[in-house]
Coordinates of C-alpha atoms (C1' of nucleotides) in Angstrom, one line a residue:
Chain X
X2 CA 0.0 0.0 0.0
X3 CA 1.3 2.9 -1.2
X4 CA 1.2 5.5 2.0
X5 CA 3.0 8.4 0.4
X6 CA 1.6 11.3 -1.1
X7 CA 3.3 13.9 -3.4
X8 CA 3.3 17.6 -2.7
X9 CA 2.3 17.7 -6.3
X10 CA -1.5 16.1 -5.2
X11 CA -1.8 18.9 -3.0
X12 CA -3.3 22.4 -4.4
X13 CA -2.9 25.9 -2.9
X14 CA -6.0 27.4 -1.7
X15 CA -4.3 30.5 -0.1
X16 CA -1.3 30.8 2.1
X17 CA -2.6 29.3 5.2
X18 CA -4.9 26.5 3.2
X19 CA -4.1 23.2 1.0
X20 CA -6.6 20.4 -0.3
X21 CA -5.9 17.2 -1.4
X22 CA -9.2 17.5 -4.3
X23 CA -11.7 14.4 -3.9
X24 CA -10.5 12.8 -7.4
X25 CA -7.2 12.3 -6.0
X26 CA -8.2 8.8 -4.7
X27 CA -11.8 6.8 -5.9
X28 CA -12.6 6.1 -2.6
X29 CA -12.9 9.8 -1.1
X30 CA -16.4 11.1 -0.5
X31 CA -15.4 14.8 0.2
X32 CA -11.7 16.6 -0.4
X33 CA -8.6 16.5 2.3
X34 CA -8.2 19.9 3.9
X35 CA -5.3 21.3 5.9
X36 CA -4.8 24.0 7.6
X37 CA -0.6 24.6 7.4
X38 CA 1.6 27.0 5.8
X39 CA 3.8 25.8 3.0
X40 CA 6.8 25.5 5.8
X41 CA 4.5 23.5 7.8
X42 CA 3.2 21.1 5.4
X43 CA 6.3 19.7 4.5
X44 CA 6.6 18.5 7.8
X45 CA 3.1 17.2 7.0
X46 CA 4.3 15.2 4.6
X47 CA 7.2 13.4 6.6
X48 CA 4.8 10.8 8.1
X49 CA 1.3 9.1 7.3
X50 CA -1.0 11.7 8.6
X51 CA -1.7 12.9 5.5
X52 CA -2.5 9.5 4.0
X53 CA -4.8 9.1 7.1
X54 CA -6.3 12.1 6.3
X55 CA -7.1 10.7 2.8
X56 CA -8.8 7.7 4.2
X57 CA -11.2 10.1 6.4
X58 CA -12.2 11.7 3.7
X59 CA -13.9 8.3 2.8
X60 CA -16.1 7.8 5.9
X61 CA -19.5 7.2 5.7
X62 CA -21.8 10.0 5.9
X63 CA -18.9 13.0 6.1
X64 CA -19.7 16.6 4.9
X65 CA -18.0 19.0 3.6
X66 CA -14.0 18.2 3.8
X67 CA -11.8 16.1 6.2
X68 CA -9.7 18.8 7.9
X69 CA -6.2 19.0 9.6
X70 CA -4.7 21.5 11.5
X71 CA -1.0 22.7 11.4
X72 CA -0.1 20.6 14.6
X73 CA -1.0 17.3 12.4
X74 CA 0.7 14.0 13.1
X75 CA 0.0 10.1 13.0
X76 CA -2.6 8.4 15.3
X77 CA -4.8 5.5 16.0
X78 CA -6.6 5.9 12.5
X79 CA -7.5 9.5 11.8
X80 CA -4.8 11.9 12.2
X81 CA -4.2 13.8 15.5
X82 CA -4.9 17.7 14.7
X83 CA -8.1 16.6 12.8
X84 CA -11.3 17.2 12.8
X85 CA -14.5 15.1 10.5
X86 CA -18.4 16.2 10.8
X87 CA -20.5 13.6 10.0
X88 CA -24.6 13.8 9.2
X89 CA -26.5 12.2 11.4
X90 CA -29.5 11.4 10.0
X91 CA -28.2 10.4 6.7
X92 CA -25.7 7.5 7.2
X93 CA -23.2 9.1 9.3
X94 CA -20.9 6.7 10.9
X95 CA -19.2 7.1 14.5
X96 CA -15.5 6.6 15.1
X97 CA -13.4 5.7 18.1
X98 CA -10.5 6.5 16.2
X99 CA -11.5 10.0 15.1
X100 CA -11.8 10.9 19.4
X101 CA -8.6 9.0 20.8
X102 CA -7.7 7.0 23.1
X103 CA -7.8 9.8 25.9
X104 CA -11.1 10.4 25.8
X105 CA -11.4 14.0 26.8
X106 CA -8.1 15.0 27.0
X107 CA -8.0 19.1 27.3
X108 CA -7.0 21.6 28.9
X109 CA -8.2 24.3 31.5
X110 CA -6.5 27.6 32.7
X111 CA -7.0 28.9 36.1
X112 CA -5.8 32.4 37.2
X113 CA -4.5 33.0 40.2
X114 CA -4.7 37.2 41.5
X115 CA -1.1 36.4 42.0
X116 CA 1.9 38.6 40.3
X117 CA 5.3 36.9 39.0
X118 CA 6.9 39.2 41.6
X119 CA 5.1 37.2 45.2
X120 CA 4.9 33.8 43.5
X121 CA 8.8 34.1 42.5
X122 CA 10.2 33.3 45.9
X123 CA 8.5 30.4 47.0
X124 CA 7.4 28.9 43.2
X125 CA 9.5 25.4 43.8
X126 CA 7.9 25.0 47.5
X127 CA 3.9 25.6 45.5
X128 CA 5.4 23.5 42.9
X129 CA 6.7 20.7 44.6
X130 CA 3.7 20.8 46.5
X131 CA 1.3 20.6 43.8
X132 CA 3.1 18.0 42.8
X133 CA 2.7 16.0 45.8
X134 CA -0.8 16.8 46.2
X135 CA -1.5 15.7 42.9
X136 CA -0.4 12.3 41.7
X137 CA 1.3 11.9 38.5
X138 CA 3.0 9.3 36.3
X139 CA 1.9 6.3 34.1
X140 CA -1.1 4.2 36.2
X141 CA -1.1 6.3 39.3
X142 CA -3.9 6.6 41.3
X143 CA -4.2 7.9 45.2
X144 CA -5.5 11.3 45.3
X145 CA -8.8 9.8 46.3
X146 CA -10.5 6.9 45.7
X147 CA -14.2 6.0 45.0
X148 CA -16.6 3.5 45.5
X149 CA -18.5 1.8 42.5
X150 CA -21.8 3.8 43.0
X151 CA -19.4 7.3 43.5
X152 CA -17.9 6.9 40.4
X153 CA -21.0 5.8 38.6
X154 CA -22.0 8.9 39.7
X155 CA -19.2 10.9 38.0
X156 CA -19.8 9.3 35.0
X157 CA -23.5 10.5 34.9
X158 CA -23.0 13.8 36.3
X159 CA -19.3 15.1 35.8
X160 CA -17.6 17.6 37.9
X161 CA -20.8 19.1 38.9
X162 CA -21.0 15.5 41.4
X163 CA -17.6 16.4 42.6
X164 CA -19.3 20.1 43.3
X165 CA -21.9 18.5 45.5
X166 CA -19.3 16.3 47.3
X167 CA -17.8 19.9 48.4
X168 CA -15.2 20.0 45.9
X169 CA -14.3 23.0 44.0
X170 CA -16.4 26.1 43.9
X171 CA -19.4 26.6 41.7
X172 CA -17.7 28.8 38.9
X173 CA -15.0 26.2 37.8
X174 CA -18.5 24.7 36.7
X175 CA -19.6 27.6 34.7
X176 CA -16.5 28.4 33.1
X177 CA -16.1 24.5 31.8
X178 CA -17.0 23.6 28.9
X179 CA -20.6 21.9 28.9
X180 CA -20.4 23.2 32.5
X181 CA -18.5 19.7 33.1
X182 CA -20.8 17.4 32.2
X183 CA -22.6 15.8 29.5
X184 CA -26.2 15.2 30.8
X185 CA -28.6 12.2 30.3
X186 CA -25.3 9.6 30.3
X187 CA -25.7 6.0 30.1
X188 CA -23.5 4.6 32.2
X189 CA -24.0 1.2 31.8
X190 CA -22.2 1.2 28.7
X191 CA -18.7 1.8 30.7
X192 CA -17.7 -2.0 31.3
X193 CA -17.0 -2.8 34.8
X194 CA -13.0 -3.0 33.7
X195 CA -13.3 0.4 32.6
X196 CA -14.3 1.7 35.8
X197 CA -12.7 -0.4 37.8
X198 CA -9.1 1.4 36.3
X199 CA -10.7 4.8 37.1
X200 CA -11.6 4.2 40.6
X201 CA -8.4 5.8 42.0
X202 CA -7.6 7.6 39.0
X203 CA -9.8 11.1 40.1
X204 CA -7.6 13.9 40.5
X205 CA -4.6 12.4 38.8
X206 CA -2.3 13.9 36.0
X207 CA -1.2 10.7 33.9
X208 CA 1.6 10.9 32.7
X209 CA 3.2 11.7 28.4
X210 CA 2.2 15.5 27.3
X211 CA 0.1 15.2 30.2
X212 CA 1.3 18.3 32.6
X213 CA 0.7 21.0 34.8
X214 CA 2.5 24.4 34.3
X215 CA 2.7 27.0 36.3
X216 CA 2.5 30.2 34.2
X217 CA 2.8 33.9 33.9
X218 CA 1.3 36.2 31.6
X219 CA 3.9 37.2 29.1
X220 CA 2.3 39.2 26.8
X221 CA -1.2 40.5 26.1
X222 CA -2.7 41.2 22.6
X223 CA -5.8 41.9 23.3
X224 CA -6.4 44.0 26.3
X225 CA -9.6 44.5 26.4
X226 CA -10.6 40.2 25.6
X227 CA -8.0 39.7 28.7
X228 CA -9.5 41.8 31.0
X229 CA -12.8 39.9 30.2
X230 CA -11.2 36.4 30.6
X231 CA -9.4 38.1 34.0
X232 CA -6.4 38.3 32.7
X233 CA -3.5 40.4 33.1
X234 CA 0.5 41.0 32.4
X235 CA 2.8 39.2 34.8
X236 CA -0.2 37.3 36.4
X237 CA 0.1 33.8 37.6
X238 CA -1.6 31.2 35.7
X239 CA -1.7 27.2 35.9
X240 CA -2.8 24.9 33.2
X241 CA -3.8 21.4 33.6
X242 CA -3.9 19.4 30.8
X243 CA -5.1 15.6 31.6
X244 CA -7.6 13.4 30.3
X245 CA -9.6 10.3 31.5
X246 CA -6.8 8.4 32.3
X247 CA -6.8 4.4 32.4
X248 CA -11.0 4.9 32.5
X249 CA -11.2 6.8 28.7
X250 CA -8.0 4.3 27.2
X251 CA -10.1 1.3 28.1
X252 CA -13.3 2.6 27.1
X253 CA -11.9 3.0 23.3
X254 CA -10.4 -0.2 23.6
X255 CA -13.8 -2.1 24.4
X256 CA -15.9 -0.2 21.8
X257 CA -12.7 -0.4 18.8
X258 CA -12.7 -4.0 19.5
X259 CA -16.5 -4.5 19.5
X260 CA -16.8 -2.5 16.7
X261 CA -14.0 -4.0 14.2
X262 CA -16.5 -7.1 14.7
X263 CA -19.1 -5.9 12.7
X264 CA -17.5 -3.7 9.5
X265 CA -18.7 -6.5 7.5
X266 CA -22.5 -6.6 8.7
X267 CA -22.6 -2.3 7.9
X268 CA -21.1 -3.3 4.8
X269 CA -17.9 -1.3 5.6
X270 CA -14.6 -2.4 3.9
X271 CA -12.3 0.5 4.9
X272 CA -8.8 1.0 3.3
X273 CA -7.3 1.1 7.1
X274 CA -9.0 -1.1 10.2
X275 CA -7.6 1.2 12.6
X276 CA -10.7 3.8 10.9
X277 CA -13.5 1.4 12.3
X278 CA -16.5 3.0 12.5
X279 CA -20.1 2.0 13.5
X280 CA -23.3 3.6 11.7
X281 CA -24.1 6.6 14.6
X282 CA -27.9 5.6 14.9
X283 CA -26.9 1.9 15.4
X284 CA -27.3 0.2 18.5
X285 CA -23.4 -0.4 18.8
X286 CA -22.5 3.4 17.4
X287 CA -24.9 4.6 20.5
X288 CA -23.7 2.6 23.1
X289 CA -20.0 4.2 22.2
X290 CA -21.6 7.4 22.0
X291 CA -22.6 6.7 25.8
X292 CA -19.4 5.7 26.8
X293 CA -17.6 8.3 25.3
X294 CA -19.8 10.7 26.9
X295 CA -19.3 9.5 30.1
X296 CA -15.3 9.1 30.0
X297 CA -15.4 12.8 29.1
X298 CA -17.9 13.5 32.5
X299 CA -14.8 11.6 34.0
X300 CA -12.3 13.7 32.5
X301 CA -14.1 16.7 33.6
X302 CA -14.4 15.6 37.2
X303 CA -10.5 14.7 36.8
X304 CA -9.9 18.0 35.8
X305 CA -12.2 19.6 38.4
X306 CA -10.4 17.9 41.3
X307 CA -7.5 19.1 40.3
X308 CA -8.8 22.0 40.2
X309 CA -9.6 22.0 43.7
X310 CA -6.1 20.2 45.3
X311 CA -4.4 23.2 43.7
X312 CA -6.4 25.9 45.4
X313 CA -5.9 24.4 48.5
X314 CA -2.2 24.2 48.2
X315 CA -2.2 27.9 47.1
X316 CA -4.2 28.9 49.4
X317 CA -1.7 26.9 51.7
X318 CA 1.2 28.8 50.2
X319 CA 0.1 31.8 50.0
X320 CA -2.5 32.7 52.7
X321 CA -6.7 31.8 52.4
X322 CA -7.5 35.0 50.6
X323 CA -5.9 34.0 47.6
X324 CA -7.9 33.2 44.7
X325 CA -7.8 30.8 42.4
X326 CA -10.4 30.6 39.4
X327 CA -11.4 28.9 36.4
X328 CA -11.0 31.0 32.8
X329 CA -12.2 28.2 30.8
X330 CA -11.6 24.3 30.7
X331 CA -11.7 22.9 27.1
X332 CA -11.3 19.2 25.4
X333 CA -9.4 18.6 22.1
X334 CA -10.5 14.9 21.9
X335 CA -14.3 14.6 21.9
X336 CA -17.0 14.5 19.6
X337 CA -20.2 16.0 19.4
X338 CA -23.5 16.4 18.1
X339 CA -23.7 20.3 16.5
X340 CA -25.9 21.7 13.7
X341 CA -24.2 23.2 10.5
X342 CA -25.5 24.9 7.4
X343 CA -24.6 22.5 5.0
X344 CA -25.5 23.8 1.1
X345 CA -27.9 26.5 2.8
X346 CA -29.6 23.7 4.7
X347 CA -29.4 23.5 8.6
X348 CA -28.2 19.5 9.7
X349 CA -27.0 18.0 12.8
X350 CA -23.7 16.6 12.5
X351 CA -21.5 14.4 15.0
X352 CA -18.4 16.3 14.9
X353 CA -15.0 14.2 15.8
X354 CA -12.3 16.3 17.3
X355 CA -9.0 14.6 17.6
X356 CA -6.1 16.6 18.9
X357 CA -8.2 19.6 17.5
X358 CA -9.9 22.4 20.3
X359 CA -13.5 23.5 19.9
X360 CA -13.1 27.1 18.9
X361 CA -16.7 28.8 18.3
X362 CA -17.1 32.4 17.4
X363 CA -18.9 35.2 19.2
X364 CA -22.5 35.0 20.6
X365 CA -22.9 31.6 20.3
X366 CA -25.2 30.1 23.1
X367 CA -22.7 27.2 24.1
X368 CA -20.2 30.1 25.6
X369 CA -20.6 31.1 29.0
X370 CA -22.8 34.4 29.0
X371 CA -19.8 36.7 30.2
X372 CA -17.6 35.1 27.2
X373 CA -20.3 35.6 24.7
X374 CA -19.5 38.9 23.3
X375 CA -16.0 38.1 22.5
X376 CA -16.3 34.3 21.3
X377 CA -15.1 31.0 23.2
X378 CA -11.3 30.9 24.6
X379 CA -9.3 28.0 23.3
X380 CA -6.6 26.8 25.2
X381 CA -3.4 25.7 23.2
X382 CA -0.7 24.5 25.1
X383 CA 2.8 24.6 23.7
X384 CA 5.8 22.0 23.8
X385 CA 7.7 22.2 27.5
X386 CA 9.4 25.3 28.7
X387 CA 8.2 27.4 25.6
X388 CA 4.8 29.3 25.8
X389 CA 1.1 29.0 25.5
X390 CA -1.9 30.8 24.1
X391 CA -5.0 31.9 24.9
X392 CA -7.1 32.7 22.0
X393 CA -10.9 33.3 20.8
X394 CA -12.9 31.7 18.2
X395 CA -14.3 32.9 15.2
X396 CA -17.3 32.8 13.3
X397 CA -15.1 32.1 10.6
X398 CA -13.7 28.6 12.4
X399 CA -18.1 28.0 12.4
X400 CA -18.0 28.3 8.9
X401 CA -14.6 26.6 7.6
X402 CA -13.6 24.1 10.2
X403 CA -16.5 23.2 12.0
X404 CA -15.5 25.5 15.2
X405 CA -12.7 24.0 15.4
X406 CA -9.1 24.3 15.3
X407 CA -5.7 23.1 16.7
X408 CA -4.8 21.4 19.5
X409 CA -0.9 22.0 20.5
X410 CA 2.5 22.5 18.8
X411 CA 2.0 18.5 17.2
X412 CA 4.4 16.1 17.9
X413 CA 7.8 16.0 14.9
X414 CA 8.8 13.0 16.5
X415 CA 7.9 9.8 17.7
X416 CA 8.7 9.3 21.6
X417 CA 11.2 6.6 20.8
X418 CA 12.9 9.3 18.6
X419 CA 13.0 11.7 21.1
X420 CA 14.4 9.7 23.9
X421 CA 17.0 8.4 21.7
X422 CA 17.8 12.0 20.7
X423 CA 17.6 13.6 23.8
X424 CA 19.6 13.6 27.3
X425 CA 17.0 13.8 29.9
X426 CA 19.2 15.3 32.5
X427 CA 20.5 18.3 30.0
X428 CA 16.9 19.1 29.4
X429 CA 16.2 19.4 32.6
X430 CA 19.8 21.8 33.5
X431 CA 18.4 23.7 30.3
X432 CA 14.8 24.3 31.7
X433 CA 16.4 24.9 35.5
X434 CA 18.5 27.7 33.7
X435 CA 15.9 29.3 31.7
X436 CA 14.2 29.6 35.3
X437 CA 11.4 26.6 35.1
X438 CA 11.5 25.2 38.2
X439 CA 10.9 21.2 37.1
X440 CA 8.9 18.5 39.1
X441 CA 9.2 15.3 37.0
X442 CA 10.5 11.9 38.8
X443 CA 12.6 10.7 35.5
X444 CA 14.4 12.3 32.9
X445 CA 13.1 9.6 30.6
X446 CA 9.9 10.9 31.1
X447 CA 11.9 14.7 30.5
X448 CA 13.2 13.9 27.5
X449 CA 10.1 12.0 25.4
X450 CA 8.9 15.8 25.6
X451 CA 11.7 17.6 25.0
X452 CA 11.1 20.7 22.7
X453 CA 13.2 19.1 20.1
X454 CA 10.4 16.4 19.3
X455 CA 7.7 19.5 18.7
X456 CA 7.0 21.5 16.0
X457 CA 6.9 25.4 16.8
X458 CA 4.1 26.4 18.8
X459 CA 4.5 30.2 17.5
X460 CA 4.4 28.8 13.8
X461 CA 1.4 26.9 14.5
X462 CA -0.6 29.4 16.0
X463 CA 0.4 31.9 13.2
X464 CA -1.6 29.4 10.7
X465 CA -4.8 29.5 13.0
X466 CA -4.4 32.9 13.6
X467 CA -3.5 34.0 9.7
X468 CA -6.5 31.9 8.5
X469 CA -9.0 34.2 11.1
X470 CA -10.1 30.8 12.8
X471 CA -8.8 32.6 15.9
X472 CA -7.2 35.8 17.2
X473 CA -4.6 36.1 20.0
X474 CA -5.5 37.1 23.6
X475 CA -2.5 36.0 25.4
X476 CA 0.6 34.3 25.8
X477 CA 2.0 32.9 28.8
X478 CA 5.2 31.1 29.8
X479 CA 5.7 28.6 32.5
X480 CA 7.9 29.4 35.7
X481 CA 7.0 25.7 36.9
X482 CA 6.4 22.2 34.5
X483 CA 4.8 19.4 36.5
X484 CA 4.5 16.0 34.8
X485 CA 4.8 12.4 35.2
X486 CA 7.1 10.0 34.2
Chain F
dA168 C1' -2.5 8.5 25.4
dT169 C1' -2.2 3.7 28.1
dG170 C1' -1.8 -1.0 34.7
dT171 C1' 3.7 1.4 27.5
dC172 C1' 1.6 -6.8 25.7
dC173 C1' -3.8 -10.9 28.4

DNA sequence: ATGTCC
């Protein structure tokens, strides 16, 4: 099977957009779109994901285009930095490999009313003791644990559970995405082994690109956006980004598995396996749907409790006024049912997001109220020790890339690659001397992130930014990395 | 991403 495709099959739409026309392979129901600049797409072109983007293009029931972002790379199936709407009501098929294995993975930003200048002198005592009080590394659990019936109850009703269990505070609720829950969840369709791995696993980091940073604010271009999001210069922010840990990964594993049974009675025969989908009004594509929805309720409690472990220990730090709140908590690997205008008619659509952030415009009536007027802040984390963003959607991400748009910098190497490549104990002299205080048990675990294995963060954004899909609020750069091993 | 292979 020939997985390589020529920059020749590619055409130039403008400078920050590239498709891959449907007639460039029989099978393709709509055209490949990517988001990249020319720089960018070569990069693109170095591994499958392109190829994998081909073979979305061919799923059942998808409108419009199969769409990339700059920060593409190869996944489970469909690229990660993608994004495919589907029809619902006119043989759109659901895909575990178009969400990912991590289940509502995402991020959410808190602000502290902290300045660089107080934090400075005791950031490795919060730090280290953030990192204590929340456990990290690969199948960790231990911050708390829950019975069967407590965590059945986060899977049906989120963080807002964890909210009436005393946890948190009510506007890290608010300022979440779906207000941290799906509602109506079945969770009978989470298989006992599912929850059995996330019974200790709320309130834990994981471990991979799965951190905790603790930020300032570097720069500010929109002052007016910031000081609605409560933002301002040489303020203290943390991010979290974690998913739904052991709970989501096994989730995606029943459901692929279930699902690869029965291509042949849909009458699928899909170029790649790893692309299995179900028909989304099928008994099997709803019982995923389920699931999925209520790994991301876990992820959101997961999310929310860490939430709360870190305002006690700054509030332990630096005295009980302090305040820590929520500016927005968003996923990048979800999917969800939205309406679209497709060829001036109004359809619901199941929209996957893999490794791509929900970024909707102004006004629209899924943005908290006091977010409206400006649009929906999307959170996009870059590679460690270099700087994140904060920006707003657009109405124009609504009309080209189903609200949507990137996710991260996007991996340029494989982890393999980047341990071989990288000394885990210079990276973490380099980060100590750039001022990031670092709290991560192995330098193995250092150097399968290192910067090296990332593709620029700045560059990346300038393609999301250049196409109008988003505009620039902030930028902030981390004084403290917390990760797992 | 992930009890990094039931």
């Amino acid at each position: 099977m020939n997985r390589s495709i020529s920059r020749n099959a590619i055409k130039k739409i403008s400078d920050y957009l590239y498709e891959i026309p449907a007639s460039f392979r029989e099978d393709m129901k709509v055209p490949a779109r990517i988001f990249v600049s020319e720089k960018m797409l070569e990069k693109a072109l170095s591994d499958n994901s392109l190829w994998q983007l081909v073979n979305v293009a061919t799923l059942p029931g998808i409108q419009k285009y199969a769409l990339a972002m700059a920060d593409i790379h190869q996944g489970y199936g469909f690229p990660i930095g993608g994004i495919a709407a589907v029809d619902i009501a006119n043989e759109g098929a659901i895909s575990p490999g178009g969400i990912g294995y991590d289940i509502n993975c995402g991020i959410r930003l808190l602000a502290s009313n902290n300045f660089f200048e107080e934090v400075k002198p005791k950031i490795k005592d919060v730090a280290f003791s953030i990192f204590n009080a929340v456990p990290s590394g690969t199948g960790k659990g231990g911050a708390i644990s829950l019975k069967t019936k407590e965590l059945e109850k986060v899977l049906q009703k989120g963080a807002r559970y964890l909210l009436e269990k005393g946890y948190g505070i009510k506007s890290d609720i608010e300022f979440c995405e779906e207000k941290g829950a799906f509602e109506n969840v079945d969770f009978t369709q989470v298989s006992s082994k599912a929850k059995k791995r996330g019974q200790e696993q709320i309130g834990t980091l994981g471990s991979g690109n799965h951190f905790l940073e603790i930020q300032i604010v570097d720069e500010i271009f929109d002052e007016k956006a910031a000081a609605i999001l409560g933002l301002e210069k040489n303020q203290v922010t943390i991010m979290i980004h974690c998913g739904s840990r052991g709970l989501g990964h096994q989730v995606c594993t029943d459901y692929v598995h279930e699902i690869l049974s029965k291509q042949d009675e849909w009458g699928y025969n899909l170029v790649d396996r790893q692309l299995a989908c179900a028909p989304f009004n099928s008994i099997e594509g709803q019982n995923y749907l389920q699931a999925m929805k209520a790994a991301a309720n876990f992820a959101w409690a997961n999310r929310h409790m860490i939430t709360h472990r870190v305002r006690e220990v700054w509030q332990s730090v630096f005295g009980p006024d302090c305040k820590i709140s929520t500016v927005y908590d968003v996923s990048h690997n979800i999917g969800k049912c939205e309406f679209y205008e497709i060829d001036g008619k109004r359809k619901e659509l199941f929209v996957h997001r893999k490794g791509a952030t929900r970024a909707f415009g102004p006004n629209h009536k899924d943005i908290p109220l006091e977010y409206r007027p400006i649009g929906q802040p999307v959170l996009i984390p870059g590679d460690m020790g270099t700087a994140s963003y904060v920006l707003l959607g657009t109405q124009k991400s609504i009309d080209e890339s189903f609200g949507s748009i990137c996710h991260g910098a996007g991996r340029a190497m494989s982890r393999t690659k980047a341990k071989k490549q990288t000394k885990g104990f210079l990276l973490r002299q380099e980060l100590e001397e750039k001022g990031i205080t670092v709290c991560c048990n192995s330098d193995r675990g250092l150097a399968e992130e290192a910067p090296i294995a990332y593709k620029n963060i700045d560059e990346v954004i300038n393609v999301v930014t250049g196409a109008k899909l988003a505009k620039k609020v902030a930028r902030l750069k981390p004084i403290a990395v917390i990760k797992g091993d």
